[in-house]
PDB file of C-alpha atoms and ligand atoms in Angstrom:
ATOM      1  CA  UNK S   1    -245.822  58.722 -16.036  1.00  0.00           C
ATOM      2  CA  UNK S   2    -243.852  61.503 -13.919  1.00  0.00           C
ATOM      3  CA  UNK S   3    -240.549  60.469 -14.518  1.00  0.00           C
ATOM      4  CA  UNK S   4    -237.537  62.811 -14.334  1.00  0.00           C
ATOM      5  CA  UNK S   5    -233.841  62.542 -13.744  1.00  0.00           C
ATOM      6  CA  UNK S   6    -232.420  63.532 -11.140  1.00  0.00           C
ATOM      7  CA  UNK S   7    -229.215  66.000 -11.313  1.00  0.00           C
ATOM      8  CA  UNK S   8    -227.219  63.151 -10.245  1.00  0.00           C
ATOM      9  CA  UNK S   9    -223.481  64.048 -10.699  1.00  0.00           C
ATOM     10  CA  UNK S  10    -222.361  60.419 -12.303  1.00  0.00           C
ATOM     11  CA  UNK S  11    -222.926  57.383 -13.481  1.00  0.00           C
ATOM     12  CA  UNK S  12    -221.556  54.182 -12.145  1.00  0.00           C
ATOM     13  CA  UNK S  13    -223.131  50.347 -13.145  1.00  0.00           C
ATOM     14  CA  UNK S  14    -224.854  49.111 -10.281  1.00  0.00           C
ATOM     15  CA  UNK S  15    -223.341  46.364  -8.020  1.00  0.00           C
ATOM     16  CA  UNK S  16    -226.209  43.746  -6.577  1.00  0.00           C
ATOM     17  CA  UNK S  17    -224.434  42.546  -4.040  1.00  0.00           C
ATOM     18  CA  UNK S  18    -224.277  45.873  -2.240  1.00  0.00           C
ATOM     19  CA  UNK S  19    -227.880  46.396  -3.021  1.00  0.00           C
ATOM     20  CA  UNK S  20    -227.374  49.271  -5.582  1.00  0.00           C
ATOM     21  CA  UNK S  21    -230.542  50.584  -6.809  1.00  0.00           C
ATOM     22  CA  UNK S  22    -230.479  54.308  -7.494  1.00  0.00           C
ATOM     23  CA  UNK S  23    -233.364  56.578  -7.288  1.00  0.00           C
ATOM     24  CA  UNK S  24    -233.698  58.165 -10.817  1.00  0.00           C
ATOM     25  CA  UNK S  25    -236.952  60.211 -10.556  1.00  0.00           C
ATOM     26  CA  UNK S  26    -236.631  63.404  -9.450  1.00  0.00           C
ATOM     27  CA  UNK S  27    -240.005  63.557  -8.394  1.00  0.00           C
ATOM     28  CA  UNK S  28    -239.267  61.158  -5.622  1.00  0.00           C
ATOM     29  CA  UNK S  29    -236.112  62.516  -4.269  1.00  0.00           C
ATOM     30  CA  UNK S  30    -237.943  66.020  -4.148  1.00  0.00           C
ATOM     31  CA  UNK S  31    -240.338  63.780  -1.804  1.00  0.00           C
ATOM     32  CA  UNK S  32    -237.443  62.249   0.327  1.00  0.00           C
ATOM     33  CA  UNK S  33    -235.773  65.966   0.533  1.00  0.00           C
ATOM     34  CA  UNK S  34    -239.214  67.423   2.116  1.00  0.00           C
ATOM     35  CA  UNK S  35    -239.782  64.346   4.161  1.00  0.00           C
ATOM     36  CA  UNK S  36    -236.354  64.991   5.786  1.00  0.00           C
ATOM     37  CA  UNK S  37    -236.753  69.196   5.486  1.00  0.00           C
ATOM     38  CA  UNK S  38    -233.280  69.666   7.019  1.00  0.00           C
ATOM     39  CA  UNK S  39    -232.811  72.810   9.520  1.00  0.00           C
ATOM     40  CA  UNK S  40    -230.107  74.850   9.934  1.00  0.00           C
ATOM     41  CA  UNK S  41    -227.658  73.353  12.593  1.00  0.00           C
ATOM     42  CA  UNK S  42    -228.879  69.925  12.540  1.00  0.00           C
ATOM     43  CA  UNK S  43    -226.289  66.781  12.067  1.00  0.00           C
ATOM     44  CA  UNK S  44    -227.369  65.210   8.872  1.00  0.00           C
ATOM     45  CA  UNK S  45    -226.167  61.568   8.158  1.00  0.00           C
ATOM     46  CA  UNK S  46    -226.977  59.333   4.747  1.00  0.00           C
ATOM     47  CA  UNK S  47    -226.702  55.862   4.875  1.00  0.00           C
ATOM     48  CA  UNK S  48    -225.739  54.487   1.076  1.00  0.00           C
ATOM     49  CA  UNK S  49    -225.640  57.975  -0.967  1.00  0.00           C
ATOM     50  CA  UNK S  50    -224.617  55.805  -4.211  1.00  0.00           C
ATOM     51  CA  UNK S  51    -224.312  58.230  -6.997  1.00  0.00           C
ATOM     52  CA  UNK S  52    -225.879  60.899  -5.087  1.00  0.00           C
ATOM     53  CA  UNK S  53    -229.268  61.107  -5.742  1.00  0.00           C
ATOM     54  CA  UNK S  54    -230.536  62.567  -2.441  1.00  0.00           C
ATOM     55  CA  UNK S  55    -227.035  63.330  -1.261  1.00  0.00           C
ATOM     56  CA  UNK S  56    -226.696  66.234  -3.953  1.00  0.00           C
ATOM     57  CA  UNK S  57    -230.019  67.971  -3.505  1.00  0.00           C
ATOM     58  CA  UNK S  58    -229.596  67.393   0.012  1.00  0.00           C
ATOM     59  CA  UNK S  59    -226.636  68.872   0.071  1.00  0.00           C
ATOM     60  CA  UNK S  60    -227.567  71.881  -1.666  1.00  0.00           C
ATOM     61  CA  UNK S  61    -230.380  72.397   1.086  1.00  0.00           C
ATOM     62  CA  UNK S  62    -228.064  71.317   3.886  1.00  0.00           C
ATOM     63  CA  UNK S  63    -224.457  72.489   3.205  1.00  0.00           C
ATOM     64  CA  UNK S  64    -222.874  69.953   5.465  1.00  0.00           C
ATOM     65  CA  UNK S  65    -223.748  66.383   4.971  1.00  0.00           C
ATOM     66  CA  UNK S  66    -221.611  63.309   6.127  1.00  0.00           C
ATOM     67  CA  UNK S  67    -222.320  59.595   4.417  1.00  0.00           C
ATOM     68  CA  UNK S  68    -221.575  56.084   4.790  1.00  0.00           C
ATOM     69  CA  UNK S  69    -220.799  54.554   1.475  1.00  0.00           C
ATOM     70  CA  UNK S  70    -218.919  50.835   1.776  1.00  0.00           C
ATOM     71  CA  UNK S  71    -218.449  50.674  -2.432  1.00  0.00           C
ATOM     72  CA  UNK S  72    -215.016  52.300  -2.884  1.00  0.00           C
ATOM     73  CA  UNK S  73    -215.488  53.310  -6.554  1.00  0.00           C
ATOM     74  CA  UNK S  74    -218.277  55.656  -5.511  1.00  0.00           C
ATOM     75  CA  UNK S  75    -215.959  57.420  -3.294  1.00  0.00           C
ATOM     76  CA  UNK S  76    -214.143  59.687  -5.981  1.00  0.00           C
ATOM     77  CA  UNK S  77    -216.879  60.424  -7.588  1.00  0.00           C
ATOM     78  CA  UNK S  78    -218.931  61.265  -5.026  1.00  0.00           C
ATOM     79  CA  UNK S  79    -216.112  63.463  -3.355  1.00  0.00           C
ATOM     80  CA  UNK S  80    -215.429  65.042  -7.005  1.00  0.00           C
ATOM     81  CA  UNK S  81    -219.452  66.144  -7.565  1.00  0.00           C
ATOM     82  CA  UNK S  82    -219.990  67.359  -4.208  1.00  0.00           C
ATOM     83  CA  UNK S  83    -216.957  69.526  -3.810  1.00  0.00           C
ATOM     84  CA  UNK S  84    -218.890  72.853  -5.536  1.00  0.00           C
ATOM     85  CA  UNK S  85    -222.369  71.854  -3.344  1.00  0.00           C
ATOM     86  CA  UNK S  86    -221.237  71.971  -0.034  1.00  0.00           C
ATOM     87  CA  UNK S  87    -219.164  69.977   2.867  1.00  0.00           C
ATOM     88  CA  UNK S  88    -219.411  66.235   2.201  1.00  0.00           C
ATOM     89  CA  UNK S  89    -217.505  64.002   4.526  1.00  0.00           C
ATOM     90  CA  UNK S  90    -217.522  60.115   3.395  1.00  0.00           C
ATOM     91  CA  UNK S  91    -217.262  57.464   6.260  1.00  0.00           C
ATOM     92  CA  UNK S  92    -216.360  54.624   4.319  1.00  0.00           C
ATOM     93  CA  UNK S  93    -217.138  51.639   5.943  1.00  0.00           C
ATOM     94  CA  UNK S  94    -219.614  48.964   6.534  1.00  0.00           C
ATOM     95  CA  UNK S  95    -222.757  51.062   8.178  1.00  0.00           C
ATOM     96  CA  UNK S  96    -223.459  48.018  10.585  1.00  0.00           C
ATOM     97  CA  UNK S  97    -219.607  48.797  11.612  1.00  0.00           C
ATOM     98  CA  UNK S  98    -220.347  52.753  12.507  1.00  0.00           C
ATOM     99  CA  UNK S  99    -220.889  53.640  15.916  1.00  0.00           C
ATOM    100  CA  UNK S 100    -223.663  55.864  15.335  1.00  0.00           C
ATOM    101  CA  UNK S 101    -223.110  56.966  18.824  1.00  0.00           C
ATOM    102  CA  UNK S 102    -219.544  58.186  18.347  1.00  0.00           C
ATOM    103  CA  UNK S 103    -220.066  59.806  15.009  1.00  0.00           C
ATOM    104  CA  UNK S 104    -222.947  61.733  17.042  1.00  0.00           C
ATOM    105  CA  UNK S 105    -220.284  63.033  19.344  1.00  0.00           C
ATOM    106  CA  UNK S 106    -222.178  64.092  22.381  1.00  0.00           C
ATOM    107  CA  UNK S 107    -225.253  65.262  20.160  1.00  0.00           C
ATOM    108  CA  UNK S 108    -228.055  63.183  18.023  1.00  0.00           C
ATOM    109  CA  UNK S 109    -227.555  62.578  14.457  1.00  0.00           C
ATOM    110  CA  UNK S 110    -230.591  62.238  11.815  1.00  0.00           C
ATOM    111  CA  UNK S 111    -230.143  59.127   9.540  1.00  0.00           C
ATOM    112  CA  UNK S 112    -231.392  59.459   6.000  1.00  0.00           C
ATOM    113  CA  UNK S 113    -231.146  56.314   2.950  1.00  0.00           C
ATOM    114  CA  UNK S 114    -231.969  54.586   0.410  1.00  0.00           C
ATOM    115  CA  UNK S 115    -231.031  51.482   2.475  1.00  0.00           C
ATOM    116  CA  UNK S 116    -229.526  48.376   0.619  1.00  0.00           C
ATOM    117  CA  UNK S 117    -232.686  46.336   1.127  1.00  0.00           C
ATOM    118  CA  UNK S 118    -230.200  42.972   1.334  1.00  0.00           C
ATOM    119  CA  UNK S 119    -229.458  44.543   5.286  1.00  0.00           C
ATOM    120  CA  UNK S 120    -232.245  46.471   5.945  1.00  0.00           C
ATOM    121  CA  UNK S 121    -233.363  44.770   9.524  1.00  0.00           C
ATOM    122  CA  UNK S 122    -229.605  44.416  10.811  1.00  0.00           C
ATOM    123  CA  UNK S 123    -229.516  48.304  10.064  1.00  0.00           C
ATOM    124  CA  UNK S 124    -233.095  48.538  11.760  1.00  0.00           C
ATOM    125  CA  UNK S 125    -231.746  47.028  14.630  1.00  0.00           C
ATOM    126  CA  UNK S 126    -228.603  48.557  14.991  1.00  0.00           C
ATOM    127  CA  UNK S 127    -229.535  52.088  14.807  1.00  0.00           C
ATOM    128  CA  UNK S 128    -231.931  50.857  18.095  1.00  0.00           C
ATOM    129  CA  UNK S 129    -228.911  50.053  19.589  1.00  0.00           C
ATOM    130  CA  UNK S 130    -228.013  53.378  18.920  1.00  0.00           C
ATOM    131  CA  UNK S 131    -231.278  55.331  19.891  1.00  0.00           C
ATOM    132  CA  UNK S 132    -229.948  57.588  22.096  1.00  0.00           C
ATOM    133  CA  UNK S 133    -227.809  59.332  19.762  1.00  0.00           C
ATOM    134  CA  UNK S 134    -230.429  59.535  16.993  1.00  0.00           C
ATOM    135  CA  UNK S 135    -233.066  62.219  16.499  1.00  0.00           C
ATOM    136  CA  UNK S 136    -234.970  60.662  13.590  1.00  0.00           C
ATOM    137  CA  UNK S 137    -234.765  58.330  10.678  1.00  0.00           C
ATOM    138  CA  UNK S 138    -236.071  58.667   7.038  1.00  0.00           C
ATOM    139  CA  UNK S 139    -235.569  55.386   5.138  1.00  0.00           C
ATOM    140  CA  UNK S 140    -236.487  53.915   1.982  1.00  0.00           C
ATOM    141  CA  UNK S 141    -237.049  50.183   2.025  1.00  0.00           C
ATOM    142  CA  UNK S 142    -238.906  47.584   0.370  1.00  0.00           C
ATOM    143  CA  UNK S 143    -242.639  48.108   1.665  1.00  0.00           C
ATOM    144  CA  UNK S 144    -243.260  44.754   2.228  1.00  0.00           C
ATOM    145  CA  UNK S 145    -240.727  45.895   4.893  1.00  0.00           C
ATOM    146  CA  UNK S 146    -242.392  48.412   5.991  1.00  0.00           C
ATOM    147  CA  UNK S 147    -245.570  47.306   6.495  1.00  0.00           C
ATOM    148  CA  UNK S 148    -243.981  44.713   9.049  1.00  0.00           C
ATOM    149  CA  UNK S 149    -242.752  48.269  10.537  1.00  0.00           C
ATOM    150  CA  UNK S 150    -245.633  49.812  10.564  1.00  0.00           C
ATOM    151  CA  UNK S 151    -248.103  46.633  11.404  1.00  0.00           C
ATOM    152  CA  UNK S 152    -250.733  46.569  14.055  1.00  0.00           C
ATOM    153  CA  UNK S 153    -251.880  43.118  16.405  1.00  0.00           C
ATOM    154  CA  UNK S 154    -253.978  41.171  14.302  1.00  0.00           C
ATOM    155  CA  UNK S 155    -252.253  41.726  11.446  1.00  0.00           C
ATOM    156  CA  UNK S 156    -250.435  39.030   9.335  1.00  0.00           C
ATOM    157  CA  UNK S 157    -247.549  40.514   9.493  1.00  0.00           C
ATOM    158  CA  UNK S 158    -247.442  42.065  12.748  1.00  0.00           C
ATOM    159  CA  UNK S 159    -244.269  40.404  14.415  1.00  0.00           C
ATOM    160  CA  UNK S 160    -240.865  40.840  15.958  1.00  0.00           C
ATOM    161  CA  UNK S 161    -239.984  43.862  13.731  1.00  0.00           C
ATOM    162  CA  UNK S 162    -242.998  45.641  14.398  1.00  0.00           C
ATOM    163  CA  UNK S 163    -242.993  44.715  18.578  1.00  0.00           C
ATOM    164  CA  UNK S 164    -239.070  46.028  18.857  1.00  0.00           C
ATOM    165  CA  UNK S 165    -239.426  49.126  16.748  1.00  0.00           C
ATOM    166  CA  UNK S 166    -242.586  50.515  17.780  1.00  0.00           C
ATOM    167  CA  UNK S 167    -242.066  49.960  21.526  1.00  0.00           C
ATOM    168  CA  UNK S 168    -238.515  52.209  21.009  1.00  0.00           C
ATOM    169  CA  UNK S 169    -239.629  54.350  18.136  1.00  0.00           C
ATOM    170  CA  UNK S 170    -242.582  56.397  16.750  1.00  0.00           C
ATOM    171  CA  UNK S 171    -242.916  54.556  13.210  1.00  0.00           C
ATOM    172  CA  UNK S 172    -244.940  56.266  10.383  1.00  0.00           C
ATOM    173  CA  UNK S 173    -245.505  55.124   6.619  1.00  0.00           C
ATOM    174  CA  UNK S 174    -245.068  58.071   4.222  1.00  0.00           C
ATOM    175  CA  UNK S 175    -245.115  57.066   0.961  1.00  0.00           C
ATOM    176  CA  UNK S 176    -245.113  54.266  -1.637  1.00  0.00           C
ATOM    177  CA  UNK S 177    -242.769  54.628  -4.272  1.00  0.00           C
ATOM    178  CA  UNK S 178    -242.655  51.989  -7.832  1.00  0.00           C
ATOM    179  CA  UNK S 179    -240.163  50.197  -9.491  1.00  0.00           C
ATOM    180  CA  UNK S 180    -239.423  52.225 -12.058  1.00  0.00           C
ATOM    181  CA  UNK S 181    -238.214  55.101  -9.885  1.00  0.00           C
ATOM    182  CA  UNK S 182    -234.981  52.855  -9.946  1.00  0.00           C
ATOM    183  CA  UNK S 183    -232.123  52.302 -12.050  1.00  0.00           C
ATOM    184  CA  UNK S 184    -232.005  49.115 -12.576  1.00  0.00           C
ATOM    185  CA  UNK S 185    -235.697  48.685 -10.996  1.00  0.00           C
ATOM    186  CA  UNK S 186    -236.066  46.325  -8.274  1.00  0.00           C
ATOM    187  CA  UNK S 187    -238.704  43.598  -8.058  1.00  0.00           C
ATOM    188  CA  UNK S 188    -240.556  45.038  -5.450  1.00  0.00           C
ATOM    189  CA  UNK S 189    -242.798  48.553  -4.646  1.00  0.00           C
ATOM    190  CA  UNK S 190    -240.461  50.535  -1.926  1.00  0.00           C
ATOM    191  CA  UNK S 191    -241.586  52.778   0.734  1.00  0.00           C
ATOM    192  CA  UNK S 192    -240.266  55.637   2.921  1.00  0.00           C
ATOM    193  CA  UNK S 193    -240.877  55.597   6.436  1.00  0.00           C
ATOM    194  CA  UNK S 194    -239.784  58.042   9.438  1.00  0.00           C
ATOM    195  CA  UNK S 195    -238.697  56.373  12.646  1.00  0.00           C
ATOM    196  CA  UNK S 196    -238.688  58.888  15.676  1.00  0.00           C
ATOM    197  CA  UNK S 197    -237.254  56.943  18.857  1.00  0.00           C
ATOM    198  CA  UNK S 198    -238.573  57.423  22.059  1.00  0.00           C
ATOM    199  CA  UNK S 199    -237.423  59.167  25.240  1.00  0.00           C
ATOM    200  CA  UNK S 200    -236.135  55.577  26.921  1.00  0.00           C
ATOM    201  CA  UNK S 201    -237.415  56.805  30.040  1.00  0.00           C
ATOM    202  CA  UNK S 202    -241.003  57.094  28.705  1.00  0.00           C
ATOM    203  CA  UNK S 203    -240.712  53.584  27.392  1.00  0.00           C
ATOM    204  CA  UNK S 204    -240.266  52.181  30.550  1.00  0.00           C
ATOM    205  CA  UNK S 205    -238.338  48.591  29.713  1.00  0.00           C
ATOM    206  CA  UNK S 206    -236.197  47.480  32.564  1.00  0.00           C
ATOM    207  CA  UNK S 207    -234.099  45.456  30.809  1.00  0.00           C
ATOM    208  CA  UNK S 208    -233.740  45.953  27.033  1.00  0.00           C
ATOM    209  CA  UNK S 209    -232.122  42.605  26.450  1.00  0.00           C
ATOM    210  CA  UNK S 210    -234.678  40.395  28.197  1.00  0.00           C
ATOM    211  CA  UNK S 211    -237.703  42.580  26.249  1.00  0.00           C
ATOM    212  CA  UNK S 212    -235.611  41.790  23.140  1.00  0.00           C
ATOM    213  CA  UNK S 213    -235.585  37.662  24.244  1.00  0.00           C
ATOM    214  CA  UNK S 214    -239.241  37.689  25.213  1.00  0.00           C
ATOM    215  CA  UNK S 215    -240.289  39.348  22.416  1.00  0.00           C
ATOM    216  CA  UNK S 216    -237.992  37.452  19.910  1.00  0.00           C
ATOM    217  CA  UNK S 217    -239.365  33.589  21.637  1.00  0.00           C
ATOM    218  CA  UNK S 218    -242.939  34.697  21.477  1.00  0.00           C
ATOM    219  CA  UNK S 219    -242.874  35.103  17.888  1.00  0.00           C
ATOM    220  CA  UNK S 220    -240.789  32.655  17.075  1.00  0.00           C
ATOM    221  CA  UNK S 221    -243.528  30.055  17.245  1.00  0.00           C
ATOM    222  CA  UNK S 222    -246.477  32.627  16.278  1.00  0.00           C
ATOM    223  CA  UNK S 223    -248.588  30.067  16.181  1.00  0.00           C
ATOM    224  CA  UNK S 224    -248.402  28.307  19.725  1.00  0.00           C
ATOM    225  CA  UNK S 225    -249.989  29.954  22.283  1.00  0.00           C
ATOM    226  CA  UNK S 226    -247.666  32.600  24.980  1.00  0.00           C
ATOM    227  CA  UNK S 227    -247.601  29.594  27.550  1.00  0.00           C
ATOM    228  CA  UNK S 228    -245.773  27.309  25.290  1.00  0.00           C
ATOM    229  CA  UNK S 229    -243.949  29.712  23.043  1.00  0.00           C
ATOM    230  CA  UNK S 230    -242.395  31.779  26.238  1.00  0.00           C
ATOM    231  CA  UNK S 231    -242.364  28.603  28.006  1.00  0.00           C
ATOM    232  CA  UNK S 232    -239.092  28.742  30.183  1.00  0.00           C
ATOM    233  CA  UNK S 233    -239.119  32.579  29.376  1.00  0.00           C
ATOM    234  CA  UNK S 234    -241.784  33.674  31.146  1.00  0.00           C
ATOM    235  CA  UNK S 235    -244.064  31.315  33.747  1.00  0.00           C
ATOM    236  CA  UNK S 236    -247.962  31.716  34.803  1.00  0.00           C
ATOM    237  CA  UNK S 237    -246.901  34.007  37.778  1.00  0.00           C
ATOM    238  CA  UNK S 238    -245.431  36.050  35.411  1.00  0.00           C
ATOM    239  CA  UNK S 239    -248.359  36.169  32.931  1.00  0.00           C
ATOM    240  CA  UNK S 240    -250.624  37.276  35.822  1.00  0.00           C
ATOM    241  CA  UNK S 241    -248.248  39.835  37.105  1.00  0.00           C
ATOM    242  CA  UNK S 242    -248.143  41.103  33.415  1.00  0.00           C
ATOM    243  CA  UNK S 243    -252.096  41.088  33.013  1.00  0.00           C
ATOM    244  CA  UNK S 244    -251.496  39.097  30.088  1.00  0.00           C
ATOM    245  CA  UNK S 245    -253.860  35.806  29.244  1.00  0.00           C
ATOM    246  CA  UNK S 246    -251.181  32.805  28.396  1.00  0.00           C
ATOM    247  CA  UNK S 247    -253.948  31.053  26.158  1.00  0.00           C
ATOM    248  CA  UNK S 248    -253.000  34.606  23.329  1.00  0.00           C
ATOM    249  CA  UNK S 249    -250.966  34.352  20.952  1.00  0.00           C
ATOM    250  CA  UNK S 250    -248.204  36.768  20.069  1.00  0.00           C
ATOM    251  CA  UNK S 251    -249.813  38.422  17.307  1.00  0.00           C
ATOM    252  CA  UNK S 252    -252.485  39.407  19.715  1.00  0.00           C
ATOM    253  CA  UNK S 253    -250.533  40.811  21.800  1.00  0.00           C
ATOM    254  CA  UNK S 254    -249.996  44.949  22.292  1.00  0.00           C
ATOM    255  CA  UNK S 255    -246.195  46.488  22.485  1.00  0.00           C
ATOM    256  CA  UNK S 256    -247.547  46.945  25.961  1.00  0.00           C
ATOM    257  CA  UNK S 257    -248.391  43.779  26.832  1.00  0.00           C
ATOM    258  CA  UNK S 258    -244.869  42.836  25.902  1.00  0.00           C
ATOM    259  CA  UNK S 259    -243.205  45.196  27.821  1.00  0.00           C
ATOM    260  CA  UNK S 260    -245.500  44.113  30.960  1.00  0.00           C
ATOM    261  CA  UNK S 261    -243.889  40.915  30.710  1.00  0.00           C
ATOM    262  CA  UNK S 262    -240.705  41.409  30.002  1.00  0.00           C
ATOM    263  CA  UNK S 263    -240.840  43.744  33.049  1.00  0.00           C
ATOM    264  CA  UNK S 264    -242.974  41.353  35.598  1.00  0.00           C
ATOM    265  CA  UNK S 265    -240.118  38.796  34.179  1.00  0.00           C
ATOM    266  CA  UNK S 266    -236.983  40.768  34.339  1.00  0.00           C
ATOM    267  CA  UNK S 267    -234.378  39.723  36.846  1.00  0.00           C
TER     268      UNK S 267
HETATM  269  N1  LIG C   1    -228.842  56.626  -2.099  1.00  0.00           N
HETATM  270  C1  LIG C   1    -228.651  56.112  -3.439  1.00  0.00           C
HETATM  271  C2  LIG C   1    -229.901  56.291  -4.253  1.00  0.00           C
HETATM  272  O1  LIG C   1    -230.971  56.497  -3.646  1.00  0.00           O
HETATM  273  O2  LIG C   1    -229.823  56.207  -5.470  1.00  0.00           O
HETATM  274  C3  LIG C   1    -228.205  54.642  -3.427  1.00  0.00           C
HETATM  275  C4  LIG C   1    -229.139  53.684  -2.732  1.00  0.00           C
HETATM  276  S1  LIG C   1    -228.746  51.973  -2.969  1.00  0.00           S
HETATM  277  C5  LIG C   1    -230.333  51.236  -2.692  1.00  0.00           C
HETATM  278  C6  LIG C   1    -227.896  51.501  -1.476  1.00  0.00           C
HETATM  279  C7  LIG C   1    -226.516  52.094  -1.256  1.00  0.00           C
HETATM  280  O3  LIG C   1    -225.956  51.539  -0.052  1.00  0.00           O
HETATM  281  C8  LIG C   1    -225.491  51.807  -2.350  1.00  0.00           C
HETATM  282  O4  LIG C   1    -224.782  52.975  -2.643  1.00  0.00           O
HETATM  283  C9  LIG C   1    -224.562  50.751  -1.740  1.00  0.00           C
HETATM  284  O5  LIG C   1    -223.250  50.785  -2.253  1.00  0.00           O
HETATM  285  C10 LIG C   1    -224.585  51.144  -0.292  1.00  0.00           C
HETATM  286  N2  LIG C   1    -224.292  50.037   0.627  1.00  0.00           N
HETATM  287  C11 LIG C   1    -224.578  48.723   0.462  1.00  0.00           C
HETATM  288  N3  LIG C   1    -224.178  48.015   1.528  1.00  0.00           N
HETATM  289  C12 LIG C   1    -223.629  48.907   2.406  1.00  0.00           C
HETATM  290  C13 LIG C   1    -223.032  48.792   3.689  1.00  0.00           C
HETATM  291  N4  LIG C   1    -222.936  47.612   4.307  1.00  0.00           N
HETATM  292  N5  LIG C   1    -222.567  49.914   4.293  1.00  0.00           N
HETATM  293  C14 LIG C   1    -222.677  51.133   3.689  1.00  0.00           C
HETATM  294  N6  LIG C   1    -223.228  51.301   2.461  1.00  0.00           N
HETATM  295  C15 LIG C   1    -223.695  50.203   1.831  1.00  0.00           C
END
């Protein structure tokens, strides 16, 4: 097996609660570092560097990298390893408490992690809420996870995930990555995926909240059909004015159809 360590900078045990498993094989942080191929100027941002495993060589690519790290004890350390590599500047807070938007300061940030699978949808769905400001995403995530990202209609797990993140972002599976990449290993295979979000205008949803409601009501009873899951949502004027048949069912459904009828529906 291709296993090697990364030149992480310390050691610290890992704390499940925050979701702490650190990429130890070099081999796939080389992957994660040419996924994100950082260019001069950009505004790099990790989410969860940990002990540094992406952060360092990252860094050494990139000399000016801030992260978001909520475990305090990693905050010396990290601070301490990085000083010779480059400019490191720790926000250190809860990420779901980061106003992507003001940390981009007038420009876009591009989000790179490791996520801490135990939040990985609230972070999914608060960078949306933070689009505008954000250029790209690389994340690593459990790839049951990212399948639901990635899904098409038909698919099992096509669902809400899949309908709010493609229809505001460009979503594309990279790579698979095992277990034992991790110290400690998780239970599950992990993935990395690159989320590019989409010029709103080009998206065309009149009201984001109401596309979120449709979209969250329809699948919330999968298996009923639009008419009764949306029922009180969206009526049968609204399914013709959408093009959409009421007998369907949401996984059936494209991201356009959805944002038809959250648009022939919107107030
Ligand atoms: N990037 C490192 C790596 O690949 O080895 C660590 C990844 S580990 C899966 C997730 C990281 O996110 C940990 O460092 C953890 O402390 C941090 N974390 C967990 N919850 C967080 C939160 N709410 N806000 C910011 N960071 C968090």
């Amino acid at each position: 097996m291709n296993t090697h360590s990364p030149r992480a900078g310390f050691t610290a045990p890992a704390k499940k609660q925050l979701g702490q498993h650190f990429l130890a094989d070099a081999h796939y942080v080389e992957k994660i570092v040419l996924a994100v191929n950082p260019k001069p100027g950009e505004r790099l941002v990790e989410i969860g560097p940990g002990q540094g495993a992406i952060t360092f060589p990252l860094l050494r690519r990139h000399p000016q990298l801030t992260v978001i790290e909520f475990d305090r004890d990693l905050i010396a350390p990290l601070t301490a390893a990085a000083a010779p590599l480059g400019e490191l500047s720790i926000v250190h807070r809860d990420v779901l408490q980061v106003d992507f938007t003001e940390l981009a300061a007038g420009g876009r940030i591009r989000l790179v992690g490791n996520l801490p699978y135990n939040i990985s949808s609230p972070i999914l769905f608060h960078a949306l809420d933070h689009a505008a400001a954000i250029s790209d995403m690389t994340f690593m995530l459990q790839k049951e996870v990212v399948d639901r990202m990635a899904a098409a209609p038909g698919s099992k797990v096509y669902g809400r995930l899949s309908v709010m993140l493609q229809a505001w972002c460009e979503v594309t599976a990279l790579f698979v990555v095992p277990p034992g990449a991790f110290r400690p290993p998780p239970k599950v295979d992990s993935a990395v995926v690159r989320l590019v979000p989409r010029d709103p205008a080009t998206v065309g949803i009149i009201d984001p909240k109401h596309f979120a409601d449709v979209v969250r009501a329809a699948f919330g009873q999968r298996r009923k059909t639009l008419r009764n899951a949306l029922n009180g949502v969206v009526d049968e004027a609204g399914f013709a004015a959408a093009g959409v048949r009421s007998d369907a069912r949401a996984e059936q459904l494209q991201v356009a159809d959805f944002i038809a009828l959250a648009n022939a529906t919107a107030a």
